[in-house]
Amino acid sequence: MSPIAEVEGRRITLRNLDKVIHPATGTTKGELLHYLASAADPLLGHLHGRPLAFLRYPDGPDGQKFFTKNPPPGTPSWVTTAEVTRHKGETAEQVLIQDLPSLMWAANLVVELHAPMWRIDQGVGIADRLVFDLDPGPPATIVDCRVVAVWLRERLAGDGLTAYAKTSGSKGLHLLVPVEPTPSRQITAYARRLALEAANAMPDLVIRKMTRALRPGKVYVDFSQNAAAKTTAAPYTPRALPEPAVSTPVTWEEVEECRAPAALSFLIDDIPARLERHGDLLAPLLDPARARPLPTGEGGAGEGDGEGGDEGAGDEGAVDR
């Protein structure tokens, strides 16, 4: 009989807690749930109000994986959902993880948690964050990403914007920037231009198009996750990999001093000590006083650059690396 846990007054049936989900470390589903409970305070802050997409991998990274924005069958009535406008004015329900019981319910499904750059209370596609996903094409690694990250940090600072870093939990780095609420289309246009500037400044290292043939040995600066329909792996989410890797906030000192990929690779067991030592390094993203406007004159008028094909129109889009 499956155990039933009571979490803040909500009863949740927990199944297959001894099932190995991450084979490289023998990490079980129960251990994943324990990790998410331990990281709940900062994680819930970054999920709050953001309609989520789930990458589900209930049989581990080598089993079936599927990406969904719709509430899974059997979603309890006490889990918050919101009606979100998608393509051509159509709407659909999506899950919001607003509290610990909802987080534990989602964790029981074995999921990566992916969030948009906007909150439902501000309106669909009115973003309060800007994101760059720095994705290395082998043999490039996260060590190469750090060079690009530092360049983007300084470029953003020149426009009065402050960037914070986290690992993607997979191969690369994410940069997140708090901004005053701005239409996603305008933020995408601004991020697109900075990606192009980075490619021009570091042509031997950076590309800003997704073309696979161009990727080996380069860092792809993906700006497209700023689009309203796109999502990015949330801070502190586990990833669907052989090891229980986590998308982990990091200091700029750690980024600058990285000389080997292992230096910026963190598993679920690493996170409690990091939280005790650093607190939530991305807490400034939750402070509206830290948000700054995009530079004057940025936005829709400068969107097109004649290349196209980067942003995509799908609801789910590509899972970030």
mmCIF file of C-alpha atoms in Angstrom, residues 164-304:
data_model
loop_
_atom_site.group_PDB
_atom_site.id
_atom_site.type_symbol
_atom_site.label_atom_id
_atom_site.label_comp_id
_atom_site.label_asym_id
_atom_site.label_seq_id
_atom_site.Cartn_x
_atom_site.Cartn_y
_atom_site.Cartn_z
ATOM 1 C CA TYR A 164 22.776 36.849 -11.720
ATOM 2 C CA ALA A 165 24.080 33.416 -12.685
ATOM 3 C CA LYS A 166 23.011 29.825 -12.202
ATOM 4 C CA THR A 167 24.022 26.576 -13.791
ATOM 5 C CA SER A 168 21.488 25.086 -16.165
ATOM 6 C CA GLY A 169 21.981 21.808 -14.318
ATOM 7 C CA SER A 170 22.979 20.273 -17.636
ATOM 8 C CA LYS A 171 25.838 21.654 -19.746
ATOM 9 C CA GLY A 172 25.612 25.407 -19.581
ATOM 10 C CA LEU A 173 24.888 28.589 -17.675
ATOM 11 C CA HIS A 174 21.819 30.786 -17.308
ATOM 12 C CA LEU A 175 21.989 34.524 -16.710
ATOM 13 C CA LEU A 176 18.915 36.112 -15.129
ATOM 14 C CA VAL A 177 18.254 39.832 -14.941
ATOM 15 C CA PRO A 178 15.497 41.558 -12.923
ATOM 16 C CA VAL A 179 13.646 44.081 -15.074
ATOM 17 C CA GLU A 180 10.661 46.322 -14.631
ATOM 18 C CA PRO A 181 7.546 44.656 -16.063
ATOM 19 C CA THR A 182 7.976 44.793 -19.842
ATOM 20 C CA PRO A 183 6.309 42.975 -22.752
ATOM 21 C CA SER A 184 8.187 39.777 -23.550
ATOM 22 C CA ARG A 185 8.466 40.812 -27.185
ATOM 23 C CA GLN A 186 10.476 43.892 -26.226
ATOM 24 C CA ILE A 187 12.733 41.929 -23.912
ATOM 25 C CA THR A 188 13.317 39.327 -26.623
ATOM 26 C CA ALA A 189 14.290 42.085 -29.063
ATOM 27 C CA TYR A 190 16.797 43.533 -26.598
ATOM 28 C CA ALA A 191 18.240 40.111 -25.724
ATOM 29 C CA ARG A 192 18.500 39.247 -29.425
ATOM 30 C CA ARG A 193 20.588 42.329 -30.064
ATOM 31 C CA LEU A 194 22.949 41.592 -27.173
ATOM 32 C CA ALA A 195 23.369 38.026 -28.436
ATOM 33 C CA LEU A 196 24.338 39.443 -31.826
ATOM 34 C CA GLU A 197 26.773 41.858 -30.186
ATOM 35 C CA ALA A 198 28.363 38.977 -28.288
ATOM 36 C CA ALA A 199 28.730 36.978 -31.512
ATOM 37 C CA ASN A 200 30.372 39.961 -33.204
ATOM 38 C CA ALA A 201 32.672 40.607 -30.247
ATOM 39 C CA MET A 202 33.732 36.932 -29.881
ATOM 40 C CA PRO A 203 33.243 35.351 -33.325
ATOM 41 C CA ASP A 204 35.566 32.434 -32.555
ATOM 42 C CA LEU A 205 33.577 31.512 -29.458
ATOM 43 C CA VAL A 206 29.956 32.663 -29.780
ATOM 44 C CA ILE A 207 27.094 31.901 -32.123
ATOM 45 C CA ARG A 208 23.568 33.246 -31.784
ATOM 46 C CA LYS A 209 21.770 30.924 -34.203
ATOM 47 C CA MET A 210 20.574 27.426 -33.330
ATOM 48 C CA THR A 211 22.014 25.810 -36.493
ATOM 49 C CA ARG A 212 23.561 22.529 -35.343
ATOM 50 C CA ALA A 213 26.306 22.545 -37.949
ATOM 51 C CA LEU A 214 27.667 25.773 -36.457
ATOM 52 C CA ARG A 215 27.619 24.596 -32.854
ATOM 53 C CA PRO A 216 30.769 22.451 -32.292
ATOM 54 C CA GLY A 217 33.266 24.291 -30.123
ATOM 55 C CA LYS A 218 31.040 27.359 -29.797
ATOM 56 C CA VAL A 219 28.729 28.789 -27.161
ATOM 57 C CA TYR A 220 25.188 29.340 -28.366
ATOM 58 C CA VAL A 221 23.672 32.440 -26.767
ATOM 59 C CA ASP A 222 20.003 31.529 -26.667
ATOM 60 C CA PHE A 223 17.829 34.603 -26.165
ATOM 61 C CA SER A 224 14.616 32.931 -27.342
ATOM 62 C CA GLN A 225 13.532 31.768 -23.881
ATOM 63 C CA ASN A 226 12.407 35.340 -23.246
ATOM 64 C CA ALA A 227 9.436 34.708 -25.548
ATOM 65 C CA ALA A 228 6.140 34.582 -23.678
ATOM 66 C CA ALA A 229 5.459 30.986 -24.757
ATOM 67 C CA LYS A 230 8.868 29.686 -23.649
ATOM 68 C CA THR A 231 10.050 28.394 -20.286
ATOM 69 C CA THR A 232 13.414 27.874 -18.619
ATOM 70 C CA ALA A 233 14.524 25.381 -15.970
ATOM 71 C CA ALA A 234 13.684 26.955 -12.628
ATOM 72 C CA PRO A 235 16.345 27.608 -10.003
ATOM 73 C CA TYR A 236 16.881 24.534 -7.820
ATOM 74 C CA THR A 237 14.997 22.121 -10.076
ATOM 75 C CA PRO A 238 16.551 18.672 -10.506
ATOM 76 C CA ARG A 239 17.286 17.696 -14.106
ATOM 77 C CA ALA A 240 16.461 14.497 -15.990
ATOM 78 C CA LEU A 241 20.047 13.222 -16.179
ATOM 79 C CA PRO A 242 21.827 10.069 -14.986
ATOM 80 C CA GLU A 243 23.016 11.992 -11.907
ATOM 81 C CA PRO A 244 20.590 14.144 -9.879
ATOM 82 C CA ALA A 245 22.025 17.420 -11.143
ATOM 83 C CA VAL A 246 20.428 20.670 -10.034
ATOM 84 C CA SER A 247 20.079 24.055 -11.721
ATOM 85 C CA THR A 248 22.120 25.861 -9.079
ATOM 86 C CA PRO A 249 22.635 29.572 -8.359
ATOM 87 C CA VAL A 250 26.341 30.437 -8.325
ATOM 88 C CA THR A 251 28.444 33.427 -7.372
ATOM 89 C CA TRP A 252 30.258 35.471 -9.979
ATOM 90 C CA GLU A 253 33.490 34.519 -8.254
ATOM 91 C CA GLU A 254 32.693 30.862 -8.883
ATOM 92 C CA VAL A 255 31.949 31.618 -12.525
ATOM 93 C CA GLU A 256 35.133 33.623 -13.055
ATOM 94 C CA GLU A 257 37.353 31.049 -11.333
ATOM 95 C CA CYS A 258 35.888 28.004 -13.103
ATOM 96 C CA ARG A 259 38.630 26.072 -14.881
ATOM 97 C CA ALA A 260 36.939 22.672 -15.139
ATOM 98 C CA PRO A 261 33.304 21.665 -15.705
ATOM 99 C CA ALA A 262 33.203 19.810 -12.378
ATOM 100 C CA ALA A 263 33.672 23.124 -10.549
ATOM 101 C CA LEU A 264 30.186 24.200 -11.628
ATOM 102 C CA SER A 265 28.413 20.860 -11.346
ATOM 103 C CA PHE A 266 26.096 20.383 -8.372
ATOM 104 C CA LEU A 267 23.905 17.486 -7.266
ATOM 105 C CA ILE A 268 20.981 17.420 -4.857
ATOM 106 C CA ASP A 269 23.263 16.557 -1.934
ATOM 107 C CA ASP A 270 25.295 19.732 -2.528
ATOM 108 C CA ILE A 271 22.420 22.181 -2.247
ATOM 109 C CA PRO A 272 21.620 22.226 1.510
ATOM 110 C CA ALA A 273 25.199 23.236 2.378
ATOM 111 C CA ARG A 274 25.219 25.883 -0.352
ATOM 112 C CA LEU A 275 21.975 27.345 0.958
ATOM 113 C CA GLU A 276 23.393 27.414 4.467
ATOM 114 C CA ARG A 277 26.565 29.132 3.262
ATOM 115 C CA HIS A 278 25.177 31.546 0.660
ATOM 116 C CA GLY A 279 21.445 31.706 1.206
ATOM 117 C CA ASP A 280 19.514 32.116 -2.029
ATOM 118 C CA LEU A 281 21.935 33.793 -4.423
ATOM 119 C CA LEU A 282 19.004 34.657 -6.678
ATOM 120 C CA ALA A 283 16.965 36.347 -3.933
ATOM 121 C CA PRO A 284 17.536 39.779 -5.563
ATOM 122 C CA LEU A 285 15.305 38.612 -8.432
ATOM 123 C CA LEU A 286 12.418 38.531 -5.957
ATOM 124 C CA ASP A 287 12.934 42.126 -4.813
ATOM 125 C CA PRO A 288 10.990 44.596 -6.998
ATOM 126 C CA ALA A 289 13.381 47.356 -5.893
ATOM 127 C CA ARG A 290 16.179 45.610 -7.829
ATOM 128 C CA ALA A 291 14.282 45.715 -11.127
ATOM 129 C CA ARG A 292 15.460 48.208 -13.721
ATOM 130 C CA PRO A 293 13.950 49.333 -17.027
ATOM 131 C CA LEU A 294 15.297 48.283 -20.385
ATOM 132 C CA PRO A 295 17.370 51.048 -21.963
ATOM 133 C CA THR A 296 15.318 53.807 -23.562
ATOM 134 C CA GLY A 297 14.424 53.029 -27.147
ATOM 135 C CA GLU A 298 14.681 49.236 -26.849
ATOM 136 C CA GLY A 299 11.788 47.103 -28.039
ATOM 137 C CA GLY A 300 9.653 45.991 -30.890
ATOM 138 C CA ALA A 301 10.910 48.413 -33.519
ATOM 139 C CA GLY A 302 14.323 46.768 -33.545
ATOM 140 C CA GLU A 303 13.231 43.142 -33.396
ATOM 141 C CA GLY A 304 13.933 41.884 -36.879
#
